[in-house]
Amino acid sequence: MQLPKSRAVFSDLVWLESVDSTNLELQRRVGEDLPDLAAVIAGTQTKGQGRLGRAWESPAGSSLSLSVFLKGPISEPGWLSLLAALAVTRALASLGVSKAGVKWPNDVLVDGKKISGILSSLTADGSVVLGIGLNIQRQSKQLDTAISLEELGIAGGIDEVAAAIGGNLLEVFSARPALKDSQKSSFRAACLTIGQEVRAELPGGEIVTGLAASVNDSGQLVILTPEPMSLSAADVWHLRS
Ligand code: BT5
Protein backbone atom coordinates (compact mmCIF):
# COMPACT_ATOMS: atom_id res chain seq x y z
CA MET A 1 0.00 0.00 0.00
CA GLN A 2 1.38 3.44 -0.90
CA LEU A 3 0.08 5.45 2.10
CA PRO A 4 1.04 8.91 0.73
CA LYS A 5 -0.64 10.92 3.51
CA SER A 6 1.03 8.85 6.21
CA ARG A 7 4.43 9.07 4.51
CA ALA A 8 4.16 12.86 4.75
CA VAL A 9 3.81 12.57 8.55
CA PHE A 10 5.99 9.64 9.63
CA SER A 11 9.75 9.84 9.05
CA ASP A 12 10.34 6.24 8.07
CA LEU A 13 7.24 4.22 7.32
CA VAL A 14 7.14 0.48 6.72
CA TRP A 15 3.97 -1.14 5.34
CA LEU A 16 3.43 -4.87 5.85
CA GLU A 17 0.44 -6.82 4.54
CA SER A 18 0.67 -9.08 7.57
CA VAL A 19 2.83 -9.25 10.68
CA ASP A 20 2.65 -10.88 14.09
CA SER A 21 2.34 -7.49 15.82
CA THR A 22 3.37 -4.02 14.65
CA ASN A 23 4.66 -3.32 18.17
CA LEU A 24 6.87 -6.44 18.07
CA GLU A 25 8.04 -5.52 14.56
CA LEU A 26 9.02 -2.00 15.59
CA GLN A 27 10.74 -3.32 18.73
CA ARG A 28 12.79 -5.67 16.48
CA ARG A 29 13.86 -2.61 14.47
CA VAL A 30 14.86 -0.50 17.47
CA GLY A 31 18.47 -1.72 17.21
CA GLU A 32 18.66 -0.19 13.71
CA ASP A 33 18.98 3.33 15.11
CA LEU A 34 15.43 4.27 14.23
CA PRO A 35 14.62 7.95 13.66
CA ASP A 36 12.00 9.70 15.75
CA LEU A 37 8.51 9.01 14.34
CA ALA A 38 9.52 5.88 12.47
CA ALA A 39 6.37 3.80 12.03
CA VAL A 40 5.07 0.39 11.04
CA ILE A 41 1.58 -0.11 9.64
CA ALA A 42 0.16 -3.55 8.90
CA GLY A 43 -2.89 -4.75 7.02
CA THR A 44 -3.44 -7.48 9.59
CA GLN A 45 -1.75 -8.85 12.71
CA THR A 46 -1.60 -12.53 13.56
CA LYS A 47 -0.68 -11.86 17.21
CA GLY A 48 -1.96 -8.34 17.88
CA GLN A 49 -1.22 -7.53 21.49
CA GLY A 50 -3.38 -5.91 24.12
CA ARG A 51 -2.29 -5.25 27.68
CA LEU A 52 -1.52 -8.03 30.18
CA GLY A 53 -1.17 -10.68 27.49
CA ARG A 54 -4.62 -10.06 26.02
CA ALA A 55 -5.23 -10.21 22.26
CA TRP A 56 -6.13 -7.36 19.92
CA GLU A 57 -8.23 -8.40 16.91
CA SER A 58 -7.17 -6.86 13.61
CA PRO A 59 -8.44 -8.97 10.70
CA ALA A 60 -7.35 -7.96 7.20
CA GLY A 61 -9.30 -5.06 5.76
CA SER A 62 -10.97 -4.09 9.02
CA SER A 63 -8.55 -2.01 11.00
CA LEU A 64 -5.52 0.20 11.37
CA SER A 65 -2.58 -1.39 13.17
CA LEU A 66 0.03 1.31 13.72
CA SER A 67 3.17 1.46 15.83
CA VAL A 68 5.18 4.65 16.21
CA PHE A 69 8.67 5.15 17.61
CA LEU A 70 9.05 8.18 19.85
CA LYS A 71 12.70 8.88 20.48
CA GLY A 72 13.37 9.29 24.19
CA PRO A 73 13.83 10.29 26.78
CA ILE A 74 10.29 11.10 27.80
CA SER A 75 10.14 12.54 31.25
CA GLU A 76 6.67 11.34 32.27
CA PRO A 77 6.05 7.80 31.00
CA GLY A 78 2.81 7.58 33.01
CA TRP A 79 1.25 9.98 30.50
CA LEU A 80 2.27 8.17 27.31
CA SER A 81 -0.79 6.05 26.64
CA LEU A 82 -3.07 8.76 27.98
CA LEU A 83 -1.81 11.44 25.62
CA ALA A 84 -1.73 8.97 22.73
CA ALA A 85 -5.41 8.29 23.44
CA LEU A 86 -6.03 12.05 23.42
CA ALA A 87 -4.32 12.23 20.00
CA VAL A 88 -6.64 9.48 18.75
CA THR A 89 -9.76 11.31 19.96
CA ARG A 90 -8.56 14.44 18.17
CA ALA A 91 -7.82 12.49 15.01
CA LEU A 92 -11.32 11.01 15.19
CA ALA A 93 -12.79 14.50 15.60
CA SER A 94 -10.93 15.63 12.47
CA LEU A 95 -12.47 12.67 10.62
CA GLY A 96 -15.98 13.62 11.76
CA VAL A 97 -16.37 11.59 14.99
CA SER A 98 -17.03 14.29 17.57
CA LYS A 99 -18.17 12.10 20.46
CA ALA A 100 -15.05 10.00 21.10
CA GLY A 101 -13.63 10.02 24.61
CA VAL A 102 -11.07 8.11 26.66
CA LYS A 103 -11.73 5.43 29.23
CA TRP A 104 -8.67 5.60 31.48
CA PRO A 105 -6.08 4.45 30.76
CA ASN A 106 -6.02 3.40 27.13
CA ASP A 107 -9.42 2.84 25.51
CA VAL A 108 -10.98 5.25 23.07
CA LEU A 109 -14.75 4.86 23.21
CA VAL A 110 -17.62 6.08 21.07
CA ASP A 111 -21.14 5.57 22.47
CA GLY A 112 -19.61 3.40 25.22
CA LYS A 113 -17.96 1.04 22.72
CA LYS A 114 -14.26 0.62 22.01
CA ILE A 115 -13.03 1.94 18.67
CA SER A 116 -9.34 2.09 19.53
CA GLY A 117 -6.87 0.63 22.01
CA ILE A 118 -3.34 1.70 22.82
CA LEU A 119 -0.34 -0.26 24.04
CA SER A 120 2.89 1.57 24.79
CA SER A 121 6.21 0.19 25.93
CA LEU A 122 9.52 1.75 26.88
CA THR A 123 12.69 0.55 25.14
CA ALA A 124 16.02 0.01 26.91
CA ASP A 125 17.24 3.53 26.03
CA GLY A 126 14.09 5.26 27.30
CA SER A 127 12.46 5.61 23.90
CA VAL A 128 8.90 4.50 23.31
CA VAL A 129 7.03 2.15 21.03
CA LEU A 130 3.46 3.36 20.85
CA GLY A 131 0.97 0.91 19.38
CA ILE A 132 -2.47 2.02 18.24
CA GLY A 133 -5.23 -0.22 16.93
CA LEU A 134 -8.33 1.41 15.46
CA ASN A 135 -11.37 -0.28 13.94
CA ILE A 136 -12.10 1.01 10.46
CA GLN A 137 -14.67 -1.49 9.25
CA ARG A 138 -17.03 -3.76 11.10
CA GLN A 139 -15.44 -7.16 11.74
CA SER A 140 -17.39 -10.29 10.82
CA LYS A 141 -16.94 -11.62 14.37
CA GLN A 142 -16.86 -8.30 16.13
CA LEU A 143 -17.14 -8.09 19.93
CA ASP A 144 -20.37 -6.54 21.26
CA THR A 145 -18.17 -4.02 23.07
CA ALA A 146 -16.47 -2.82 19.86
CA ILE A 147 -17.39 -0.26 17.22
CA SER A 148 -15.83 0.86 13.93
CA LEU A 149 -15.66 3.99 11.78
CA GLU A 150 -17.84 2.28 9.19
CA GLU A 151 -20.68 1.87 11.71
CA LEU A 152 -20.40 5.60 12.47
CA GLY A 153 -20.78 6.45 8.79
CA ILE A 154 -17.14 7.54 8.38
CA ALA A 155 -15.38 6.41 5.22
CA GLY A 156 -11.70 7.05 6.13
CA GLY A 157 -9.17 4.42 5.10
CA ILE A 158 -5.91 3.29 6.69
CA ASP A 159 -3.81 6.08 5.14
CA GLU A 160 -6.09 8.92 6.12
CA VAL A 161 -6.65 7.63 9.66
CA ALA A 162 -2.93 6.95 10.29
CA ALA A 163 -1.95 10.40 9.00
CA ALA A 164 -4.55 12.09 11.21
CA ILE A 165 -3.30 10.18 14.26
CA GLY A 166 0.34 10.93 13.39
CA GLY A 167 -0.27 14.67 13.11
CA ASN A 168 -2.02 14.71 16.47
CA LEU A 169 0.70 12.61 18.12
CA LEU A 170 3.22 15.20 16.98
CA GLU A 171 1.10 17.91 18.55
CA VAL A 172 0.48 16.23 21.93
CA PHE A 173 4.13 15.22 22.32
CA SER A 174 5.54 18.48 20.92
CA ALA A 175 7.18 19.55 24.19
CA ARG A 176 9.23 16.35 24.60
CA PRO A 177 11.08 15.33 26.72
CA ALA A 178 8.65 17.23 28.96
CA LEU A 179 4.92 17.21 28.34
CA LYS A 180 2.70 20.27 28.24
CA ASP A 181 0.31 20.90 31.13
CA SER A 182 -2.22 22.10 28.56
CA GLN A 183 -2.21 18.65 26.96
CA LYS A 184 -2.75 17.03 30.34
CA SER A 185 -5.72 19.35 30.91
CA SER A 186 -7.06 18.45 27.48
CA PHE A 187 -6.74 14.79 28.40
CA ARG A 188 -8.75 15.33 31.57
CA ALA A 189 -11.45 17.07 29.54
CA ALA A 190 -11.57 14.12 27.11
CA CYS A 191 -11.49 11.48 29.88
CA LEU A 192 -14.88 9.81 30.24
CA THR A 193 -13.82 8.06 33.47
CA ILE A 194 -13.52 11.18 35.62
CA GLY A 195 -16.75 11.67 37.55
CA GLN A 196 -17.90 8.07 37.08
CA GLU A 197 -18.49 5.41 39.68
CA VAL A 198 -15.98 2.74 38.68
CA ARG A 199 -14.89 -0.76 39.48
CA ALA A 200 -11.15 -1.24 39.06
CA GLU A 201 -9.16 -4.46 39.01
CA LEU A 202 -5.58 -3.84 40.11
CA PRO A 203 -2.66 -5.78 38.59
CA GLY A 204 -2.60 -8.12 41.62
CA GLY A 205 -6.29 -8.96 41.15
CA GLU A 206 -7.62 -6.75 43.97
CA ILE A 207 -10.94 -5.09 43.14
CA VAL A 208 -11.78 -1.57 44.28
CA THR A 209 -14.89 0.50 43.63
CA GLY A 210 -15.53 4.18 44.09
CA LEU A 211 -15.82 7.55 42.43
CA ALA A 212 -13.10 8.32 39.88
CA ALA A 213 -12.33 11.82 41.08
CA SER A 214 -9.42 12.91 38.89
CA VAL A 215 -6.30 12.06 36.95
CA ASN A 216 -3.36 13.42 38.94
CA ASP A 217 -0.15 15.01 37.65
CA SER A 218 1.49 11.60 37.27
CA GLY A 219 -1.35 10.35 35.06
CA GLN A 220 -2.71 8.11 37.84
CA LEU A 221 -6.45 7.65 38.29
CA VAL A 222 -7.55 8.87 41.71
CA ILE A 223 -10.48 6.84 43.07
CA LEU A 224 -12.33 7.73 46.27
CA THR A 225 -12.83 4.36 47.96
CA PRO A 226 -13.84 6.54 50.01
CA GLU A 227 -10.18 7.26 50.86
CA PRO A 228 -8.29 8.62 47.83
CA MET A 229 -6.35 5.85 46.08
CA SER A 230 -4.07 6.57 43.09
CA LEU A 231 -3.87 3.86 40.45
CA SER A 232 -1.00 3.61 37.95
CA ALA A 233 -2.36 0.55 36.17
CA ALA A 234 -5.74 -1.15 36.33
CA ASP A 235 -8.67 -2.39 34.30
CA VAL A 236 -11.56 -0.05 34.84
CA TRP A 237 -15.29 -0.49 34.28
CA HIS A 238 -17.68 2.44 34.34
CA LEU A 239 -20.58 1.37 36.55
CA ARG A 240 -23.09 3.86 35.18
CA SER A 241 -23.09 6.78 32.79
C1 BT5 B 1 -5.59 -2.63 24.25
O1 BT5 B 1 -5.39 -3.57 25.23
O2 BT5 B 1 -6.64 -2.09 24.01
C2 BT5 B 1 -4.36 -2.33 23.43
C3 BT5 B 1 -4.55 -2.61 21.99
C4 BT5 B 1 -3.37 -2.19 21.18
C5 BT5 B 1 -3.43 -2.71 19.79
C6 BT5 B 1 -2.35 -2.13 18.92
S1 BT5 B 1 -2.56 -2.58 17.26
C7 BT5 B 1 -1.00 -1.96 16.87
C8 BT5 B 1 -0.08 -2.38 17.99
N1 BT5 B 1 0.45 -3.70 17.80
C9 BT5 B 1 0.03 -4.55 18.74
O3 BT5 B 1 0.35 -5.76 18.79
N2 BT5 B 1 -0.78 -3.92 19.60
C10 BT5 B 1 -0.92 -2.52 19.27
P1 BT5 B 1 -6.45 -3.95 26.36
O4 BT5 B 1 -6.85 -2.72 27.11
O5 BT5 B 1 -5.82 -5.05 27.11
O6 BT5 B 1 -7.72 -4.44 25.57
C11 BT5 B 1 -7.76 -5.70 24.97
C12 BT5 B 1 -9.22 -6.11 24.94
O7 BT5 B 1 -9.93 -5.30 23.97
C13 BT5 B 1 -9.43 -7.55 24.49
O8 BT5 B 1 -9.34 -8.43 25.58
C14 BT5 B 1 -10.83 -7.49 23.91
O9 BT5 B 1 -11.80 -7.53 24.94
C15 BT5 B 1 -10.90 -6.08 23.31
N3 BT5 B 1 -10.61 -6.05 21.88
C16 BT5 B 1 -9.78 -6.86 21.16
N4 BT5 B 1 -9.75 -6.48 19.88
C17 BT5 B 1 -10.60 -5.43 19.76
C18 BT5 B 1 -10.99 -4.60 18.70
N5 BT5 B 1 -10.50 -4.74 17.46
N6 BT5 B 1 -11.89 -3.61 18.96
C19 BT5 B 1 -12.38 -3.41 20.19
N7 BT5 B 1 -12.05 -4.17 21.25
C20 BT5 B 1 -11.15 -5.16 21.04
PDB file of N, CA and C in Angstrom, residues 14-85:
ATOM      1  N   VAL A  14       7.125   1.820   7.315  1.00  0.00           N
ATOM      2  CA  VAL A  14       7.145   0.479   6.723  1.00  0.00           C
ATOM      3  C   VAL A  14       5.716  -0.041   6.674  1.00  0.00           C
ATOM      4  N   TRP A  15       5.292  -0.513   5.490  1.00  0.00           N
ATOM      5  CA  TRP A  15       3.972  -1.139   5.336  1.00  0.00           C
ATOM      6  C   TRP A  15       4.155  -2.644   5.194  1.00  0.00           C
ATOM      7  N   LEU A  16       3.396  -3.416   5.958  1.00  0.00           N
ATOM      8  CA  LEU A  16       3.433  -4.873   5.853  1.00  0.00           C
ATOM      9  C   LEU A  16       2.001  -5.367   5.694  1.00  0.00           C
ATOM     10  N   GLU A  17       1.786  -6.243   4.711  1.00  0.00           N
ATOM     11  CA  GLU A  17       0.435  -6.822   4.540  1.00  0.00           C
ATOM     12  C   GLU A  17       0.015  -7.536   5.815  1.00  0.00           C
ATOM     13  N   SER A  18       0.974  -8.271   6.392  1.00  0.00           N
ATOM     14  CA  SER A  18       0.674  -9.077   7.569  1.00  0.00           C
ATOM     15  C   SER A  18       1.920  -9.173   8.444  1.00  0.00           C
ATOM     16  N   VAL A  19       1.710  -9.135   9.745  1.00  0.00           N
ATOM     17  CA  VAL A  19       2.833  -9.245  10.679  1.00  0.00           C
ATOM     18  C   VAL A  19       2.286  -9.851  11.964  1.00  0.00           C
ATOM     19  N   ASP A  20       3.166 -10.374  12.816  1.00  0.00           N
ATOM     20  CA  ASP A  20       2.651 -10.879  14.095  1.00  0.00           C
ATOM     21  C   ASP A  20       2.025  -9.733  14.886  1.00  0.00           C
ATOM     22  N   SER A  21       2.815  -8.662  15.076  1.00  0.00           N
ATOM     23  CA  SER A  21       2.337  -7.490  15.820  1.00  0.00           C
ATOM     24  C   SER A  21       3.197  -6.311  15.370  1.00  0.00           C
ATOM     25  N   THR A  22       2.573  -5.184  15.076  1.00  0.00           N
ATOM     26  CA  THR A  22       3.374  -4.021  14.651  1.00  0.00           C
ATOM     27  C   THR A  22       4.268  -3.549  15.798  1.00  0.00           C
ATOM     28  N   ASN A  23       3.799  -3.705  17.047  1.00  0.00           N
ATOM     29  CA  ASN A  23       4.660  -3.321  18.167  1.00  0.00           C
ATOM     30  C   ASN A  23       5.904  -4.209  18.215  1.00  0.00           C
ATOM     31  N   LEU A  24       5.707  -5.533  18.049  1.00  0.00           N
ATOM     32  CA  LEU A  24       6.874  -6.438  18.071  1.00  0.00           C
ATOM     33  C   LEU A  24       7.805  -6.115  16.912  1.00  0.00           C
ATOM     34  N   GLU A  25       7.225  -5.819  15.729  1.00  0.00           N
ATOM     35  CA  GLU A  25       8.044  -5.519  14.557  1.00  0.00           C
ATOM     36  C   GLU A  25       8.883  -4.255  14.793  1.00  0.00           C
ATOM     37  N   LEU A  26       8.273  -3.236  15.353  1.00  0.00           N
ATOM     38  CA  LEU A  26       9.018  -1.998  15.592  1.00  0.00           C
ATOM     39  C   LEU A  26      10.083  -2.227  16.667  1.00  0.00           C
ATOM     40  N   GLN A  27       9.745  -3.017  17.682  1.00  0.00           N
ATOM     41  CA  GLN A  27      10.743  -3.317  18.726  1.00  0.00           C
ATOM     42  C   GLN A  27      11.928  -4.059  18.118  1.00  0.00           C
ATOM     43  N   ARG A  28      11.670  -4.947  17.134  1.00  0.00           N
ATOM     44  CA  ARG A  28      12.788  -5.665  16.483  1.00  0.00           C
ATOM     45  C   ARG A  28      13.675  -4.695  15.714  1.00  0.00           C
ATOM     46  N   ARG A  29      13.089  -3.574  15.255  1.00  0.00           N
ATOM     47  CA  ARG A  29      13.860  -2.609  14.465  1.00  0.00           C
ATOM     48  C   ARG A  29      14.560  -1.562  15.317  1.00  0.00           C
ATOM     49  N   VAL A  30      14.305  -1.560  16.622  1.00  0.00           N
ATOM     50  CA  VAL A  30      14.859  -0.504  17.473  1.00  0.00           C
ATOM     51  C   VAL A  30      16.381  -0.487  17.407  1.00  0.00           C
ATOM     52  N   GLY A  31      17.013  -1.651  17.288  1.00  0.00           N
ATOM     53  CA  GLY A  31      18.470  -1.721  17.214  1.00  0.00           C
ATOM     54  C   GLY A  31      19.040  -1.064  15.959  1.00  0.00           C
ATOM     55  N   GLU A  32      18.181  -0.765  14.973  1.00  0.00           N
ATOM     56  CA  GLU A  32      18.664  -0.194  13.707  1.00  0.00           C
ATOM     57  C   GLU A  32      18.781   1.319  13.757  1.00  0.00           C
ATOM     58  N   ASP A  33      18.871   1.894  14.955  1.00  0.00           N
ATOM     59  CA  ASP A  33      18.983   3.331  15.109  1.00  0.00           C
ATOM     60  C   ASP A  33      17.825   4.056  14.416  1.00  0.00           C
ATOM     61  N   LEU A  34      16.636   3.713  14.842  1.00  0.00           N
ATOM     62  CA  LEU A  34      15.427   4.272  14.229  1.00  0.00           C
ATOM     63  C   LEU A  34      15.330   5.776  14.449  1.00  0.00           C
ATOM     64  N   PRO A  35      14.876   6.522  13.448  1.00  0.00           N
ATOM     65  CA  PRO A  35      14.624   7.948  13.663  1.00  0.00           C
ATOM     66  C   PRO A  35      13.329   8.158  14.456  1.00  0.00           C
ATOM     67  N   ASP A  36      13.245   9.325  15.084  1.00  0.00           N
ATOM     68  CA  ASP A  36      12.000   9.704  15.746  1.00  0.00           C
ATOM     69  C   ASP A  36      10.862   9.624  14.736  1.00  0.00           C
ATOM     70  N   LEU A  37       9.715   9.138  15.169  1.00  0.00           N
ATOM     71  CA  LEU A  37       8.511   9.015  14.336  1.00  0.00           C
ATOM     72  C   LEU A  37       8.626   7.989  13.211  1.00  0.00           C
ATOM     73  N   ALA A  38       9.554   7.042  13.366  1.00  0.00           N
ATOM     74  CA  ALA A  38       9.519   5.880  12.469  1.00  0.00           C
ATOM     75  C   ALA A  38       8.232   5.112  12.791  1.00  0.00           C
ATOM     76  N   ALA A  39       7.661   4.470  11.782  1.00  0.00           N
ATOM     77  CA  ALA A  39       6.371   3.801  12.031  1.00  0.00           C
ATOM     78  C   ALA A  39       6.251   2.517  11.225  1.00  0.00           C
ATOM     79  N   VAL A  40       5.450   1.615  11.753  1.00  0.00           N
ATOM     80  CA  VAL A  40       5.075   0.395  11.041  1.00  0.00           C
ATOM     81  C   VAL A  40       3.551   0.352  10.981  1.00  0.00           C
ATOM     82  N   ILE A  41       3.025   0.083   9.795  1.00  0.00           N
ATOM     83  CA  ILE A  41       1.576  -0.111   9.639  1.00  0.00           C
ATOM     84  C   ILE A  41       1.383  -1.468   8.975  1.00  0.00           C
ATOM     85  N   ALA A  42       0.419  -2.229   9.491  1.00  0.00           N
ATOM     86  CA  ALA A  42       0.161  -3.545   8.903  1.00  0.00           C
ATOM     87  C   ALA A  42      -1.306  -3.680   8.515  1.00  0.00           C
ATOM     88  N   GLY A  43      -1.524  -4.478   7.471  1.00  0.00           N
ATOM     89  CA  GLY A  43      -2.888  -4.747   7.022  1.00  0.00           C
ATOM     90  C   GLY A  43      -3.614  -5.700   7.960  1.00  0.00           C
ATOM     91  N   THR A  44      -2.859  -6.592   8.581  1.00  0.00           N
ATOM     92  CA  THR A  44      -3.439  -7.485   9.588  1.00  0.00           C
ATOM     93  C   THR A  44      -2.335  -7.956  10.530  1.00  0.00           C
ATOM     94  N   GLN A  45      -2.710  -8.314  11.734  1.00  0.00           N
ATOM     95  CA  GLN A  45      -1.751  -8.850  12.713  1.00  0.00           C
ATOM     96  C   GLN A  45      -2.202 -10.257  13.105  1.00  0.00           C
ATOM     97  N   THR A  46      -1.249 -11.167  13.151  1.00  0.00           N
ATOM     98  CA  THR A  46      -1.601 -12.529  13.556  1.00  0.00           C
ATOM     99  C   THR A  46      -1.510 -12.711  15.070  1.00  0.00           C
ATOM    100  N   LYS A  47      -0.776 -11.799  15.739  1.00  0.00           N
ATOM    101  CA  LYS A  47      -0.676 -11.856  17.209  1.00  0.00           C
ATOM    102  C   LYS A  47      -0.760 -10.447  17.777  1.00  0.00           C
ATOM    103  N   GLY A  48      -1.793  -9.701  17.366  1.00  0.00           N
ATOM    104  CA  GLY A  48      -1.961  -8.342  17.877  1.00  0.00           C
ATOM    105  C   GLY A  48      -2.060  -8.373  19.388  1.00  0.00           C
ATOM    106  N   GLN A  49      -1.326  -7.485  20.025  1.00  0.00           N
ATOM    107  CA  GLN A  49      -1.218  -7.526  21.488  1.00  0.00           C
ATOM    108  C   GLN A  49      -2.055  -6.457  22.165  1.00  0.00           C
ATOM    109  N   GLY A  50      -2.785  -6.858  23.202  1.00  0.00           N
ATOM    110  CA  GLY A  50      -3.378  -5.907  24.120  1.00  0.00           C
ATOM    111  C   GLY A  50      -2.526  -5.874  25.370  1.00  0.00           C
ATOM    112  N   ARG A  51      -3.047  -5.266  26.424  1.00  0.00           N
ATOM    113  CA  ARG A  51      -2.293  -5.246  27.685  1.00  0.00           C
ATOM    114  C   ARG A  51      -2.399  -6.599  28.378  1.00  0.00           C
ATOM    115  N   LEU A  52      -1.472  -6.856  29.291  1.00  0.00           N
ATOM    116  CA  LEU A  52      -1.520  -8.026  30.181  1.00  0.00           C
ATOM    117  C   LEU A  52      -1.725  -9.326  29.428  1.00  0.00           C
ATOM    118  N   GLY A  53      -1.104  -9.433  28.246  1.00  0.00           N
ATOM    119  CA  GLY A  53      -1.167 -10.680  27.493  1.00  0.00           C
ATOM    120  C   GLY A  53      -2.469 -10.889  26.734  1.00  0.00           C
ATOM    121  N   ARG A  54      -3.359  -9.899  26.747  1.00  0.00           N
ATOM    122  CA  ARG A  54      -4.622 -10.056  26.017  1.00  0.00           C
ATOM    123  C   ARG A  54      -4.393  -9.857  24.522  1.00  0.00           C
ATOM    124  N   ALA A  55      -5.363 -10.302  23.720  1.00  0.00           N
ATOM    125  CA  ALA A  55      -5.234 -10.210  22.261  1.00  0.00           C
ATOM    126  C   ALA A  55      -5.972  -8.984  21.738  1.00  0.00           C
ATOM    127  N   TRP A  56      -5.443  -8.435  20.637  1.00  0.00           N
ATOM    128  CA  TRP A  56      -6.127  -7.356  19.916  1.00  0.00           C
ATOM    129  C   TRP A  56      -6.473  -7.888  18.532  1.00  0.00           C
ATOM    130  N   GLU A  57      -7.753  -7.838  18.188  1.00  0.00           N
ATOM    131  CA  GLU A  57      -8.225  -8.399  16.915  1.00  0.00           C
ATOM    132  C   GLU A  57      -8.053  -7.377  15.797  1.00  0.00           C
ATOM    133  N   SER A  58      -7.364  -7.779  14.742  1.00  0.00           N
ATOM    134  CA  SER A  58      -7.165  -6.860  13.614  1.00  0.00           C
ATOM    135  C   SER A  58      -7.178  -7.650  12.299  1.00  0.00           C
ATOM    136  N   PRO A  59      -8.353  -8.213  11.945  1.00  0.00           N
ATOM    137  CA  PRO A  59      -8.441  -8.973  10.701  1.00  0.00           C
ATOM    138  C   PRO A  59      -8.184  -8.098   9.473  1.00  0.00           C
ATOM    139  N   ALA A  60      -7.692  -8.710   8.419  1.00  0.00           N
ATOM    140  CA  ALA A  60      -7.350  -7.963   7.199  1.00  0.00           C
ATOM    141  C   ALA A  60      -8.546  -7.152   6.717  1.00  0.00           C
ATOM    142  N   GLY A  61      -8.267  -5.918   6.342  1.00  0.00           N
ATOM    143  CA  GLY A  61      -9.297  -5.057   5.761  1.00  0.00           C
ATOM    144  C   GLY A  61     -10.187  -4.370   6.766  1.00  0.00           C
ATOM    145  N   SER A  62     -10.020  -4.674   8.062  1.00  0.00           N
ATOM    146  CA  SER A  62     -10.973  -4.092   9.020  1.00  0.00           C
ATOM    147  C   SER A  62     -10.385  -2.985   9.866  1.00  0.00           C
ATOM    148  N   SER A  63      -9.053  -2.932   9.977  1.00  0.00           N
ATOM    149  CA  SER A  63      -8.548  -2.015  10.998  1.00  0.00           C
ATOM    150  C   SER A  63      -7.192  -1.430  10.663  1.00  0.00           C
ATOM    151  N   LEU A  64      -6.860  -0.378  11.419  1.00  0.00           N
ATOM    152  CA  LEU A  64      -5.523   0.200  11.367  1.00  0.00           C
ATOM    153  C   LEU A  64      -4.713  -0.408  12.498  1.00  0.00           C
ATOM    154  N   SER A  65      -3.549  -0.944  12.159  1.00  0.00           N
ATOM    155  CA  SER A  65      -2.584  -1.394  13.170  1.00  0.00           C
ATOM    156  C   SER A  65      -1.322  -0.579  12.948  1.00  0.00           C
ATOM    157  N   LEU A  66      -1.046   0.317  13.881  1.00  0.00           N
ATOM    158  CA  LEU A  66       0.025   1.306  13.718  1.00  0.00           C
ATOM    159  C   LEU A  66       0.918   1.288  14.943  1.00  0.00           C
ATOM    160  N   SER A  67       2.231   1.270  14.721  1.00  0.00           N
ATOM    161  CA  SER A  67       3.171   1.463  15.830  1.00  0.00           C
ATOM    162  C   SER A  67       4.122   2.583  15.464  1.00  0.00           C
ATOM    163  N   VAL A  68       4.379   3.447  16.434  1.00  0.00           N
ATOM    164  CA  VAL A  68       5.182   4.647  16.207  1.00  0.00           C
ATOM    165  C   VAL A  68       6.311   4.683  17.219  1.00  0.00           C
ATOM    166  N   PHE A  69       7.500   5.029  16.737  1.00  0.00           N
ATOM    167  CA  PHE A  69       8.669   5.147  17.611  1.00  0.00           C
ATOM    168  C   PHE A  69       8.832   6.605  18.026  1.00  0.00           C
ATOM    169  N   LEU A  70       8.794   6.834  19.330  1.00  0.00           N
ATOM    170  CA  LEU A  70       9.052   8.183  19.850  1.00  0.00           C
ATOM    171  C   LEU A  70      10.411   8.152  20.521  1.00  0.00           C
ATOM    172  N   LYS A  71      11.342   8.906  19.945  1.00  0.00           N
ATOM    173  CA  LYS A  71      12.702   8.884  20.477  1.00  0.00           C
ATOM    174  C   LYS A  71      12.725   9.507  21.862  1.00  0.00           C
ATOM    175  N   GLY A  72      13.335   8.822  22.821  1.00  0.00           N
ATOM    176  CA  GLY A  72      13.373   9.294  24.192  1.00  0.00           C
ATOM    177  C   GLY A  72      14.483  10.292  24.422  1.00  0.00           C
ATOM    178  N   PRO A  73      14.662  10.719  25.646  1.00  0.00           N
ATOM    179  CA  PRO A  73      13.832  10.292  26.775  1.00  0.00           C
ATOM    180  C   PRO A  73      12.492  11.037  26.819  1.00  0.00           C
ATOM    181  N   ILE A  74      11.555  10.425  27.515  1.00  0.00           N
ATOM    182  CA  ILE A  74      10.292  11.099  27.795  1.00  0.00           C
ATOM    183  C   ILE A  74      10.180  11.161  29.300  1.00  0.00           C
ATOM    184  N   SER A  75       9.965  12.367  29.812  1.00  0.00           N
ATOM    185  CA  SER A  75      10.137  12.541  31.252  1.00  0.00           C
ATOM    186  C   SER A  75       8.984  11.969  32.074  1.00  0.00           C
ATOM    187  N   GLU A  76       7.812  11.785  31.472  1.00  0.00           N
ATOM    188  CA  GLU A  76       6.669  11.335  32.270  1.00  0.00           C
ATOM    189  C   GLU A  76       5.984  10.143  31.598  1.00  0.00           C
ATOM    190  N   PRO A  77       6.591   8.952  31.724  1.00  0.00           N
ATOM    191  CA  PRO A  77       6.053   7.798  31.001  1.00  0.00           C
ATOM    192  C   PRO A  77       4.611   7.452  31.373  1.00  0.00           C
ATOM    193  N   GLY A  78       4.188   7.861  32.584  1.00  0.00           N
ATOM    194  CA  GLY A  78       2.814   7.580  33.007  1.00  0.00           C
ATOM    195  C   GLY A  78       1.771   8.245  32.126  1.00  0.00           C
ATOM    196  N   TRP A  79       2.190   9.249  31.357  1.00  0.00           N
ATOM    197  CA  TRP A  79       1.255   9.979  30.504  1.00  0.00           C
ATOM    198  C   TRP A  79       1.235   9.481  29.059  1.00  0.00           C
ATOM    199  N   LEU A  80       2.125   8.543  28.729  1.00  0.00           N
ATOM    200  CA  LEU A  80       2.269   8.170  27.312  1.00  0.00           C
ATOM    201  C   LEU A  80       0.983   7.685  26.665  1.00  0.00           C
ATOM    202  N   SER A  81       0.416   6.625  27.242  1.00  0.00           N
ATOM    203  CA  SER A  81      -0.787   6.052  26.637  1.00  0.00           C
ATOM    204  C   SER A  81      -1.944   7.045  26.711  1.00  0.00           C
ATOM    205  N   LEU A  82      -1.961   7.819  27.801  1.00  0.00           N
ATOM    206  CA  LEU A  82      -3.074   8.758  27.984  1.00  0.00           C
ATOM    207  C   LEU A  82      -3.049   9.820  26.885  1.00  0.00           C
ATOM    208  N   LEU A  83      -1.869  10.390  26.642  1.00  0.00           N
ATOM    209  CA  LEU A  83      -1.808  11.438  25.617  1.00  0.00           C
ATOM    210  C   LEU A  83      -1.946  10.852  24.211  1.00  0.00           C
ATOM    211  N   ALA A  84      -1.499   9.612  24.034  1.00  0.00           N
ATOM    212  CA  ALA A  84      -1.734   8.967  22.733  1.00  0.00           C
ATOM    213  C   ALA A  84      -3.230   8.800  22.502  1.00  0.00           C
ATOM    214  N   ALA A  85      -3.953   8.438  23.563  1.00  0.00           N
ATOM    215  CA  ALA A  85      -5.410   8.295  23.442  1.00  0.00           C
ATOM    216  C   ALA A  85      -6.050   9.648  23.130  1.00  0.00           C
TER     217      ALA A  85
END
